[in-house]
Amino acid sequence: MADVQNTTGSTTAGSIEVGTAGAGAQLAGPGTGRSAVASQPVDARVEAVASYDVADFPVPTGREENWRFTPLHRLRGLHDGTAEADGGVRVEVSAPAGVTQETVDRSDARVGRAGKPVDRIAAQAFSAFEKASVVSVPKETVLSEPIRISVHGEGGTAYGHQVIELGAFAEAVVVIEHTGDAVLGANVEYLVGDGAKLTVVSVQDWDATAVHAAQHTALVGRDASFKSVVVTFGGDLVRLHPRVVYGAPGGEAELYGLYFADAGQHLEHRLFIDHDTPHCRSNVAYKGALQGEESHAVWIGDVLIRAEAEGTDTYELNRNLVLTDGARVDSVPNLEIETGEIVGAGHASATGRFDDEQLFYLQARGIPADEARRLVVRGFFAELVQQIGLPDVQEKLLEKIDAELEATLA
Amino acid sequence: MATLEIRDLHVSVEAEKGPREILRGVDLTVKQGETHAIMGPNGSGKSTLAYSLAGHPKYTVTGGTVTLDGEDVLAMSVDERARAGVFLAMQYPVEVPGVSVSNFLRTAATAIRGEAPKLRTWVKEVKEAMAALQMDPAFAERNVNEGFSGGEKKRHEILQLELLKPRIAILDETDSGLDVDALRIVSEGINRVREGGEVGTLLVTHYTRILRYIKPDYVHVFANGRIVESGGAELADKLEDEGYEAYVKGGASE
Ligand SMILES: Nc1ncnc2c1ncn2[C@@H]1O[C@H](COP(=O)(O)OP(=O)(O)OP(=O)(O)O)[C@@H](O)[C@H]1O
Ligand SMILES: [Mg+2]
């Protein structure tokens, strides 16, 4: 199989310059990604079901391709209709002047515009939420302060729907922070207008008991740029589904992610980038560290370059750093290319053990082992943070990482 | 007065067919202020000696003792040895992605000195030490050893030597991979530290050319995992003329 199951030192990498139009699955070999793509074409899953109605999705059994890594019994009923909303999740939005906030029904044209739910929990959330929250940045408005959304669980169960909309040429940074204890199913939509620039930092810093499953779908407009930073540290089970679709040519998406799975945590990120429009770019880089018994990280990176998407340039990378025995990583990059007229396409996935030579080098300079370990893991994440290109965001993230490592790598 | 005493040191590594003995009874005493050159052919065990003294986990000590002023070095963890004053400039320094040189140096100095150096004097100290080694200040913001050329890595090792001021400095082939200019600059750095008179130096090298810049008090010939001959600086001249041939016959490929 393509996934890296509990093995370290495994690497897949590849790049494709040109494929043949209409030739079907073109694979980014060499490596273990190959067999997976061949046996499980991306679009077989993509086209499977997409619907606003939960009834269109059977209750998963765990044998389905998109559920096979997820421990269903820990979803607290989000997947089978038994989790009932009780309102125990508080959402607060604070936004600078010029930004509008509304609460709307599901009939509002902006709700569901980025795309339909693609799995049962997202559809459940869509079917069950009461009111959607819409935060809009008017066209040509450039915010100097971030919009902050705090999602705080008070031990309850909730279904949410959040839309963030940027008008043409608007620029904004949005920080969404998830804290506390909750069972949450949600959809988040990003509507990025033509020429607009949206950066979203979504931090999952839940208490150890929380369960969070969400679909994040971005619709990227003409020459628009969407930058997403997903940081998942806390929670018993977090399953996120970041998706990008392009509304017009010239769009650019950068998806960065960091996760740290501690003993018993299941952290799953399933990305999908649908290149269905010419001359768009995407770049994905997710890095995770794991430690402790039953820590489990799942990373799925599906990129589909459709026949009409000539001029596409895409690259995706996932790296995992395994700190102790007992951790498990499933990392599956999938790249499917239906046109040869592209600029570039590649992927890399690697899972490695903590490098004892680095530890030795630092210790040989007097740095105690636990501090040396923290430095190395911090460095592993910092390498990715350095790429984000927004100093304020980077600094805050490094503080977050330091706090997390202080707590977990003592 | 710092004294490193190595007595009958035996060290093995885990090889494919079980443990393989590399060091076969090393005896050596290095005192503060002294410089000892250890010279020997490739594969004779010089790096094994250096790494074993620093405590690298790959090497298992199977016999003998190492003490620093009577303290049992072999009982210490790697970082404890460093804090006790043992410094190893590595033959192949390790890259540490995402950790900047400046952060690394400050963390190390804090650990060795037992308290964080005052920021203002520290910045100046680092700047001056880098300038003396003709290192571009931009290196401070780069990640440790990442993408450094061989020579840059060696300068970075000696920069640490100057900043961390150890009692025993083990320099493993610091001269290899350096061109003539770099060799001079790096040697001057080592000499600045030696001139303080506080450090005992163990200079591990294959070639004699670094000894034109750094005058050793003692030269030891290392072959097949032990010291086979010791003498003064003149022994290096003999090695220069005759090579190691006389020492390796009969045992090199065991
Ligand atoms: N893991 C290992 N398995 C088997 N042999 C090993 C292992 N590690 C080191 N050795 C051997 O130990 C011997 C000593 O190596 P060492 O690196 O100490 O030599 P050296 O004198 O520093 O050589 P050089 O001048 O090339 O740096 C070599 O023959 C080497 O092949
Ligand atoms: Mg060597």
XYZ file of C-alpha atoms and ligand atoms in Angstrom:
696
model
C 0.000 0.000 0.000
C 0.976 3.551 -0.431
C 0.695 4.662 3.110
C 3.611 4.748 5.444
C 2.442 2.586 8.262
C 4.538 2.827 11.336
C 7.685 2.835 9.307
C 10.260 5.500 9.449
C 12.937 6.442 7.030
C 10.527 6.017 4.184
C 10.507 8.569 1.484
C 8.579 9.205 -1.624
C 9.380 11.972 -3.954
C 8.755 12.845 -7.490
C 8.160 15.511 -9.966
C 6.503 15.575 -13.286
C 7.340 17.956 -16.025
C 4.856 16.881 -18.632
C 2.205 14.234 -18.826
C 0.154 13.075 -21.766
C -3.234 14.590 -22.276
C -6.033 12.191 -21.643
C -3.721 9.409 -20.586
C -5.454 8.971 -17.300
C -3.523 8.635 -14.113
C -0.035 10.014 -14.491
C 1.950 9.262 -11.458
C 4.586 11.070 -9.567
C 6.861 8.148 -8.946
C 9.168 6.767 -7.853
C 8.084 5.638 -4.470
C 5.170 4.321 -2.602
C 2.772 6.950 -3.917
C 2.557 5.073 -7.175
C 0.533 2.039 -6.229
C -1.973 4.095 -4.323
C -2.685 6.352 -7.226
C -3.001 3.452 -9.565
C -5.397 1.556 -7.358
C -7.281 4.572 -6.060
C -7.584 7.278 -8.665
C -8.076 10.638 -7.018
C -11.159 11.446 -9.014
C -12.832 8.195 -8.087
C -13.046 9.618 -4.615
C -13.551 13.190 -5.634
C -16.543 12.524 -7.806
C -18.048 10.029 -5.430
C -20.581 12.099 -3.520
C -20.925 15.773 -2.793
C -24.135 16.969 -1.276
C -25.624 19.363 1.230
C -27.874 16.603 2.505
C -26.599 14.211 5.133
C -29.043 11.562 3.902
C -26.994 11.272 0.693
C -24.112 9.762 2.672
C -24.364 6.345 4.258
C -23.042 6.046 7.793
C -19.365 5.118 7.356
C -18.230 1.684 8.432
C -14.504 2.421 8.489
C -13.821 0.364 5.380
C -14.295 3.285 2.993
C -11.212 4.818 1.444
C -11.802 8.174 3.116
C -12.619 6.732 6.536
C -10.197 3.862 6.817
C -7.678 5.718 8.959
C -10.203 7.352 11.310
C -11.196 5.672 14.594
C -14.964 6.063 14.178
C -15.753 5.091 17.765
C -13.962 8.203 18.942
C -16.048 10.583 16.784
C -18.654 10.816 19.568
C -21.490 10.289 17.110
C -20.600 13.055 14.643
C -20.604 10.520 11.808
C -23.807 8.576 12.555
C -26.340 11.224 13.502
C -26.297 10.540 17.229
C -24.353 13.652 18.265
C -27.001 16.213 19.139
C -26.210 19.893 19.254
C -26.594 21.464 22.680
C -25.065 24.846 22.074
C -22.051 24.371 24.306
C -19.624 26.037 21.923
C -19.089 29.802 22.008
C -18.009 31.653 18.872
C -16.745 35.219 19.065
C -15.667 37.349 16.156
C -13.613 40.469 16.596
C -12.911 42.434 13.489
C -11.432 45.828 12.659
C -13.644 48.621 11.368
C -14.906 48.189 7.837
C -15.614 44.490 8.206
C -19.244 43.375 8.303
C -20.586 40.453 10.277
C -23.917 38.829 9.619
C -25.858 35.833 10.778
C -27.735 34.239 7.915
C -29.811 31.206 6.936
C -28.637 28.406 4.736
C -30.650 29.933 1.909
C -28.154 32.821 1.700
C -26.346 32.720 -1.649
C -22.927 32.787 -0.024
C -23.578 29.720 2.088
C -22.323 26.644 0.271
C -20.888 28.675 -2.584
C -17.320 27.393 -2.268
C -18.482 23.833 -2.615
C -20.623 21.074 -1.273
C -19.803 18.882 1.697
C -17.852 15.818 0.596
C -18.216 13.565 3.570
C -20.908 12.590 5.992
C -19.775 14.794 8.877
C -19.529 17.914 6.724
C -23.002 17.177 5.351
C -24.255 16.513 8.873
C -22.870 19.869 9.934
C -24.498 21.537 6.942
C -27.831 19.890 7.655
C -27.716 20.654 11.371
C -26.393 24.186 11.830
C -28.934 26.820 12.849
C -27.413 30.034 11.569
C -24.322 30.624 9.505
C -21.878 33.375 10.341
C -20.676 35.499 7.428
C -17.708 37.836 7.812
C -17.133 40.108 4.816
C -14.297 42.388 3.862
C -15.545 44.858 1.243
C -13.746 45.177 -2.032
C -10.430 47.026 -2.071
C -10.343 47.141 1.708
C -6.903 46.338 3.072
C -6.997 45.461 6.745
C -4.008 46.313 8.897
C -5.220 44.205 11.817
C -6.315 40.579 11.713
C -9.883 39.399 12.066
C -10.015 37.069 15.077
C -12.494 34.286 15.510
C -12.478 32.394 18.760
C -14.277 29.066 18.907
C -14.375 27.971 22.512
C -15.865 24.685 23.605
C -17.603 24.558 26.958
C -18.051 20.835 26.944
C -20.887 20.881 24.426
C -21.698 19.569 20.980
C -22.206 21.913 18.041
C -22.442 22.187 14.263
C -21.108 25.352 12.752
C -20.942 27.173 9.467
C -18.588 30.042 8.858
C -18.146 32.024 5.658
C -15.292 34.466 5.164
C -15.670 36.602 2.105
C -13.162 38.989 0.592
C -14.306 41.381 -2.113
C -12.132 42.082 -5.135
C -8.651 43.331 -4.229
C -9.331 43.188 -0.502
C -6.547 41.953 1.784
C -6.982 40.363 5.174
C -5.496 38.043 7.749
C -7.925 35.878 9.702
C -6.952 33.970 12.835
C -9.334 31.245 13.988
C -8.586 29.734 17.364
C -10.207 26.584 18.697
C -9.878 26.010 22.434
C -11.666 24.246 25.267
C -13.579 21.004 25.098
C -16.159 20.335 22.391
C -17.580 17.910 19.893
C -17.679 20.035 16.763
C -18.653 19.388 13.174
C -18.182 22.377 10.914
C -17.813 23.859 7.483
C -15.700 26.889 6.805
C -15.818 28.614 3.435
C -13.372 31.129 2.081
C -14.619 33.196 -0.831
C -11.571 35.006 -2.152
C -12.562 37.683 -4.672
C -10.621 38.585 -7.801
C -7.167 39.927 -6.973
C -7.830 39.562 -3.249
C -5.324 38.208 -0.734
C -6.509 36.137 2.173
C -4.335 34.556 4.851
C -6.061 32.280 7.326
C -4.402 30.812 10.380
C -6.531 28.081 11.928
C -5.228 26.858 15.264
C -6.615 23.691 16.848
C -5.476 24.020 20.418
C -8.259 21.994 21.996
C -8.325 20.298 25.362
C -7.290 16.667 25.297
C -10.879 15.378 25.094
C -12.194 17.448 22.172
C -13.361 16.014 18.839
C -13.315 18.251 15.776
C -14.146 17.388 12.187
C -14.372 20.126 9.592
C -14.233 20.886 5.911
C -12.454 24.079 4.897
C -13.169 25.012 1.311
C -11.566 27.932 -0.477
C -12.875 29.333 -3.740
C -10.016 31.338 -5.210
C -10.881 34.085 -7.658
C -9.013 35.457 -10.661
C -5.400 36.332 -9.771
C -6.334 35.965 -6.125
C -4.115 34.511 -3.473
C -5.131 32.241 -0.633
C -2.709 31.328 2.103
C -3.729 28.871 4.771
C -1.802 27.919 7.888
C -3.291 25.028 9.850
C -1.816 24.339 13.269
C -3.148 21.290 15.096
C -1.796 20.583 18.562
C -4.672 19.711 20.880
C -7.712 17.450 20.822
C -8.439 13.761 21.099
C -9.411 13.505 17.433
C -9.096 16.231 14.826
C -9.987 15.527 11.210
C -9.707 18.458 8.846
C -10.433 18.551 5.190
C -8.865 21.622 3.566
C -9.959 21.989 -0.068
C -9.120 24.463 -2.764
C -11.061 25.169 -5.928
C -10.355 27.916 -8.424
C -13.037 30.166 -9.850
C -10.900 31.750 -12.570
C -7.347 31.658 -13.944
C -4.338 33.132 -12.138
C -5.239 31.959 -8.659
C -2.644 30.901 -6.157
C -2.989 28.752 -3.049
C -0.372 28.079 -0.418
C -1.325 25.588 2.230
C 0.939 25.201 5.240
C 0.331 22.918 8.157
C 1.952 21.953 11.440
C 0.805 19.273 13.803
C 2.091 17.594 16.929
C 0.457 14.321 17.890
C 1.028 13.292 21.462
C 0.200 9.927 23.043
C -3.327 8.825 22.100
C -4.054 11.718 19.747
C -5.436 11.174 16.261
C -4.701 14.133 13.964
C -5.839 13.815 10.390
C -5.452 16.292 7.549
C -6.949 15.409 4.185
C -6.161 17.966 1.537
C -7.611 18.260 -1.888
C -6.648 20.736 -4.546
C -8.831 20.731 -7.598
C -6.969 22.284 -10.507
C -9.910 22.675 -12.847
C -8.892 26.090 -14.188
C -5.873 27.079 -16.315
C -2.808 28.901 -15.018
C -3.297 28.411 -11.310
C -0.692 27.505 -8.748
C -0.682 25.538 -5.534
C 1.975 24.768 -2.985
C 1.390 22.496 -0.015
C 3.776 21.926 2.890
C 2.696 20.091 6.038
C 5.026 19.005 8.789
C 4.198 16.967 11.836
C 5.898 15.526 14.876
C 4.670 12.557 16.864
C 5.489 11.063 20.212
C 4.047 8.508 22.587
C 1.932 5.391 22.392
C -0.955 5.477 19.933
C -0.127 8.885 18.594
C -1.432 8.841 15.059
C -1.070 11.305 12.214
C -2.781 10.957 8.878
C -1.934 13.164 5.961
C -3.633 12.766 2.605
C -2.638 15.125 -0.166
C -4.799 14.784 -3.250
C -4.027 16.996 -6.202
C -5.987 16.677 -9.385
C -4.969 18.520 -12.522
C -7.881 18.300 -14.899
C -7.608 18.302 -18.666
C -8.633 21.957 -18.913
C -6.099 23.147 -16.303
C -3.173 23.876 -18.580
C -0.340 25.958 -17.144
C -0.809 24.487 -13.678
C 2.105 24.594 -11.271
C 1.787 22.505 -8.130
C 3.947 20.973 -5.453
C 3.074 19.189 -2.247
C 5.211 18.035 0.620
C 4.602 16.208 3.862
C 7.261 15.470 6.447
C 6.852 13.631 9.701
C 9.272 13.437 12.557
C 8.780 10.436 14.810
C 10.196 11.071 18.275
C 9.391 7.819 20.054
C 8.197 4.288 19.491
C 4.469 3.692 19.443
C 3.645 6.450 16.953
C 1.982 5.781 13.634
C 2.031 7.853 10.466
C -0.029 7.399 7.339
C 1.141 9.792 4.661
C -0.376 9.485 1.221
C 0.376 12.008 -1.503
C -1.683 11.523 -4.654
C -1.150 13.431 -7.837
C -3.275 12.868 -10.871
C -2.642 14.687 -14.105
C -4.957 14.796 -17.079
C -3.056 17.275 -19.201
C 0.515 17.482 -20.377
C 0.389 21.248 -20.753
C 1.537 22.097 -17.256
C 4.395 24.071 -15.763
C 5.257 21.573 -13.074
C 3.858 19.057 -10.651
C 5.576 17.188 -7.882
C 5.270 15.738 -4.460
C 7.387 14.469 -1.623
C 6.555 12.611 1.516
C 9.001 11.479 4.142
C 8.724 10.069 7.604
C 11.861 9.906 9.657
C 13.040 9.221 13.127
C 14.483 11.859 15.322
C 18.093 12.364 14.250
C 20.395 11.330 17.083
C 23.370 12.998 15.405
C 21.677 16.369 15.780
C 20.994 15.598 19.409
C 24.627 14.604 19.947
C 25.914 17.768 18.306
C 23.820 20.000 20.534
C 24.573 18.012 23.670
C 28.278 18.128 22.867
C 27.905 21.892 23.270
C 26.589 21.517 26.781
C 22.892 21.709 25.953
C 20.929 19.225 28.103
C 19.153 16.421 26.231
C 15.574 17.632 26.732
C 16.431 21.161 25.669
C 18.372 19.821 22.685
C 15.365 17.775 21.658
C 13.143 20.823 21.863
C 15.580 22.822 19.747
C 15.615 20.163 17.033
C 11.822 19.818 16.913
C 11.401 23.575 17.040
C 13.844 23.783 14.140
C 11.871 21.204 12.216
C 8.749 23.359 12.494
C 10.593 26.674 12.196
C 11.836 25.665 8.765
C 8.255 25.658 7.571
C 7.206 28.750 9.507
C 10.046 30.662 7.832
C 8.385 30.076 4.467
C 5.101 31.730 5.380
C 6.387 35.188 4.608
C 4.355 37.167 7.167
C 6.643 38.197 10.071
C 3.831 38.901 12.568
C 2.162 35.574 11.915
C 5.501 33.768 12.011
C 6.457 35.235 15.358
C 3.131 34.298 16.940
C 3.379 30.802 15.536
C 6.852 30.270 16.920
C 5.584 31.364 20.331
C 2.790 28.831 20.010
C 5.224 26.135 19.015
C 7.504 26.986 21.936
C 4.601 26.769 24.361
C 3.503 23.440 22.902
C 7.019 21.998 23.056
C 7.514 23.338 26.553
C 4.411 21.436 27.595
C 4.956 18.220 25.666
C 8.717 17.781 25.496
C 9.604 18.429 29.101
C 44.891 22.803 36.661
C 42.897 20.761 34.159
C 44.260 17.307 33.443
C 42.671 14.758 31.170
C 43.862 11.233 31.851
C 43.122 8.395 29.487
C 44.144 4.970 30.773
C 44.055 1.733 28.785
C 40.944 2.821 26.887
C 39.205 0.108 24.873
C 36.294 1.004 22.618
C 34.191 -1.009 20.198
C 31.474 -0.256 17.689
C 28.526 -2.376 16.703
C 29.411 -3.817 13.318
C 27.420 -6.163 11.121
C 29.063 -9.243 12.565
C 28.860 -8.114 16.176
C 31.048 -5.738 18.167
C 34.339 -4.687 16.624
C 37.127 -3.346 18.788
C 38.587 -0.109 17.429
C 40.557 1.329 20.336
C 42.888 -1.199 21.914
C 44.355 0.353 25.001
C 44.960 4.091 24.637
C 47.069 5.823 27.287
C 47.419 9.584 27.208
C 47.617 12.486 29.633
C 46.797 16.006 28.459
C 47.453 18.887 30.833
C 46.222 22.432 30.724
C 48.367 24.547 28.419
C 49.734 21.573 26.503
C 49.133 20.729 22.879
C 49.238 17.118 21.766
C 49.067 16.166 18.130
C 47.599 12.770 17.374
C 48.625 11.629 13.934
C 47.786 8.464 12.144
C 46.610 6.841 8.962
C 42.997 6.702 7.823
C 40.951 4.261 9.807
C 43.421 3.999 12.686
C 40.796 5.123 15.208
C 41.553 8.805 15.715
C 37.935 9.928 15.359
C 36.838 7.009 17.488
C 39.041 8.343 20.277
C 37.689 11.872 19.817
C 34.021 10.787 19.763
C 34.480 8.405 22.671
C 35.852 11.207 24.815
C 32.832 13.343 23.914
C 30.464 10.448 24.663
C 28.959 9.626 21.281
C 26.424 6.804 21.799
C 27.725 4.820 18.812
C 30.906 3.927 20.696
C 30.949 1.488 23.587
C 33.740 1.710 26.102
C 34.684 -1.846 27.021
C 37.615 -1.088 29.273
C 39.833 1.591 30.775
C 39.202 4.969 32.369
C 38.993 8.622 31.404
C 39.163 11.275 34.094
C 39.203 15.057 34.084
C 40.843 16.308 37.284
C 39.985 12.986 38.832
C 36.301 13.101 37.818
C 35.041 10.080 35.911
C 34.288 11.410 32.434
C 32.884 8.098 31.200
C 30.119 8.283 33.793
C 28.938 11.653 32.469
C 26.303 12.248 29.785
C 27.366 14.026 26.604
C 26.179 17.419 27.822
C 27.708 16.934 31.261
C 31.075 16.297 29.644
C 30.736 19.517 27.673
C 29.804 21.445 30.778
C 32.760 19.894 32.590
C 34.937 21.491 29.902
C 35.395 18.882 27.169
C 34.934 20.294 23.676
C 34.996 18.328 20.428
C 35.394 20.167 17.126
C 33.992 17.580 14.771
C 35.460 16.219 11.585
C 31.963 16.294 10.077
C 29.825 18.893 11.868
C 26.104 18.131 11.832
C 23.417 20.223 10.128
C 20.556 21.267 12.372
C 17.730 22.564 10.165
C 15.629 25.423 11.446
C 18.017 26.326 14.290
C 19.855 29.577 13.668
C 23.539 29.906 14.481
C 22.854 32.813 16.813
C 20.188 30.921 18.745
C 22.408 27.853 18.907
C 25.469 29.759 20.129
C 23.537 31.577 22.785
C 21.847 28.403 24.025
C 25.207 26.638 24.187
C 26.926 29.543 25.952
C 24.080 29.695 28.456
C 24.416 25.978 29.179
C 28.207 26.057 29.504
C 28.411 29.237 31.564
C 25.476 28.345 33.753
C 23.682 31.609 33.034
C 22.545 33.512 29.975
C 25.242 35.913 28.818
C 24.242 39.575 28.968
C 22.709 40.350 25.620
C 24.700 43.449 24.781
C 28.151 42.088 25.595
C 27.196 38.764 24.015
C 26.298 40.280 20.671
C 29.598 42.120 20.645
C 31.511 39.009 21.675
C 29.997 36.956 18.849
C 30.553 39.704 16.303
C 34.201 40.063 17.195
C 34.823 36.335 17.242
C 33.180 36.004 13.822
C 35.172 38.904 12.435
C 38.410 37.363 13.703
C 37.580 34.183 11.795
C 36.559 36.251 8.753
C 33.035 34.913 8.865
C 30.303 36.952 7.235
C 27.935 38.272 9.945
C 25.088 36.813 7.844
C 26.065 33.371 9.128
C 24.491 34.233 12.472
C 21.059 34.095 10.871
C 21.625 30.927 8.901
C 20.691 27.511 10.171
C 23.427 25.573 11.931
C 25.831 24.114 9.336
C 23.062 23.961 6.746
C 24.531 24.511 3.322
C 27.876 25.554 4.830
C 30.901 24.632 2.766
C 33.444 22.310 4.382
C 35.639 25.262 5.302
C 32.737 27.276 6.688
C 31.760 24.386 8.908
C 35.270 24.249 10.333
C 35.306 27.975 11.025
C 31.991 27.585 12.785
C 33.509 24.859 14.987
C 36.417 27.101 15.931
C 34.015 29.986 16.550
C 32.377 27.783 19.160
C 35.774 26.892 20.595
C 36.515 30.577 21.094
C 33.129 31.347 22.629
C 32.775 28.300 24.863
C 36.350 28.340 26.229
C 36.710 24.666 27.158
C 39.389 23.173 29.409
C 40.105 20.341 27.007
C 39.737 20.947 23.276
C 39.678 17.940 20.963
C 40.032 19.062 17.373
C 39.262 16.265 14.938
C 40.811 17.000 11.542
C 39.938 20.649 11.765
C 42.485 21.169 8.993
C 40.867 18.872 6.439
C 39.038 20.554 3.612
C 40.649 23.947 4.238
C 42.558 25.871 1.628
C 45.764 27.648 2.644
C 44.089 30.926 3.648
C 41.355 29.221 5.626
C 43.911 26.992 7.321
C 45.813 30.049 8.486
C 42.682 31.819 9.732
C 41.415 28.766 11.575
C 44.858 28.036 13.039
C 45.105 31.600 14.305
C 41.760 31.091 16.005
C 42.996 27.944 17.700
C 46.186 29.733 18.729
C 44.239 32.605 20.279
C 42.504 30.098 22.500
C 45.744 28.258 23.278
C 47.568 31.445 24.154
C 45.169 31.945 27.020
C 47.035 29.026 28.575
C 43.779 27.652 29.988
C 43.156 24.861 27.571
C 44.718 21.480 26.930
C 44.551 20.700 23.216
C 44.296 17.367 21.454
C 44.897 18.040 17.799
C 43.869 15.095 15.651
C 45.241 15.195 12.147
C 46.324 13.099 9.242
C 48.672 15.641 7.720
C 51.513 17.703 9.116
C 50.651 20.974 7.405
C 48.550 22.391 10.276
C 51.562 21.869 12.545
C 53.317 24.683 10.700
C 50.825 27.033 12.324
C 50.200 25.214 15.575
C 53.297 24.001 17.337
C 52.599 20.866 19.345
C 54.422 20.050 22.568
C 53.981 16.350 21.904
C 53.315 14.245 18.838
C 51.775 10.782 19.088
C 51.548 8.290 16.296
C 48.263 6.441 16.275
C 47.916 3.097 14.523
C 45.556 0.187 14.917
C 43.696 1.744 17.782
C 46.549 2.733 20.039
C 49.465 5.122 20.409
C 52.500 3.379 18.990
C 55.080 6.110 19.365
C 55.339 9.442 21.148
C 57.828 12.232 20.838
C 58.276 15.970 20.484
C 57.510 18.177 17.504
C 60.393 16.599 15.623
C 58.397 13.353 15.317
C 56.057 15.185 12.974
C 58.978 15.980 10.678
C 59.862 12.333 10.566
C 56.260 11.455 9.637
C 56.339 14.157 6.984
C 59.379 12.486 5.396
C 58.549 8.832 5.903
C 54.771 8.613 6.158
C 52.960 6.041 8.263
C 54.186 2.992 6.443
C 56.465 1.828 9.229
C 53.527 1.797 11.645
C 50.759 0.179 9.679
C 52.302 -2.939 8.285
C 50.826 -6.074 9.633
C 47.738 -4.695 11.326
C 45.750 -2.240 9.275
C 43.190 -4.571 7.855
C 42.316 -6.565 10.954
N 29.818 1.007 12.550
C 31.021 0.530 12.222
N 31.168 -0.752 11.828
C 32.374 -1.243 11.501
N 33.489 -0.523 11.523
C 33.428 0.752 11.920
C 32.178 1.344 12.273
N 32.417 2.623 12.603
C 33.745 2.828 12.449
N 34.346 1.704 12.037
C 35.772 1.516 11.721
O 36.583 1.987 12.759
C 37.853 2.330 12.247
C 38.301 3.648 12.841
O 37.549 4.687 12.306
P 37.869 6.212 12.676
O 36.832 7.056 12.063
O 38.061 6.336 14.138
O 39.254 6.421 11.921
P 40.114 7.730 11.727
O 41.478 7.397 12.238
O 39.460 8.891 12.312
O 40.204 7.830 10.155
P 40.209 9.127 9.174
O 41.648 9.568 9.089
O 39.776 8.582 7.870
O 39.306 10.162 9.734
C 37.712 2.344 10.739
O 38.309 1.182 10.232
C 36.201 2.292 10.528
O 35.875 1.654 9.335
Mg 38.647 10.629 11.515
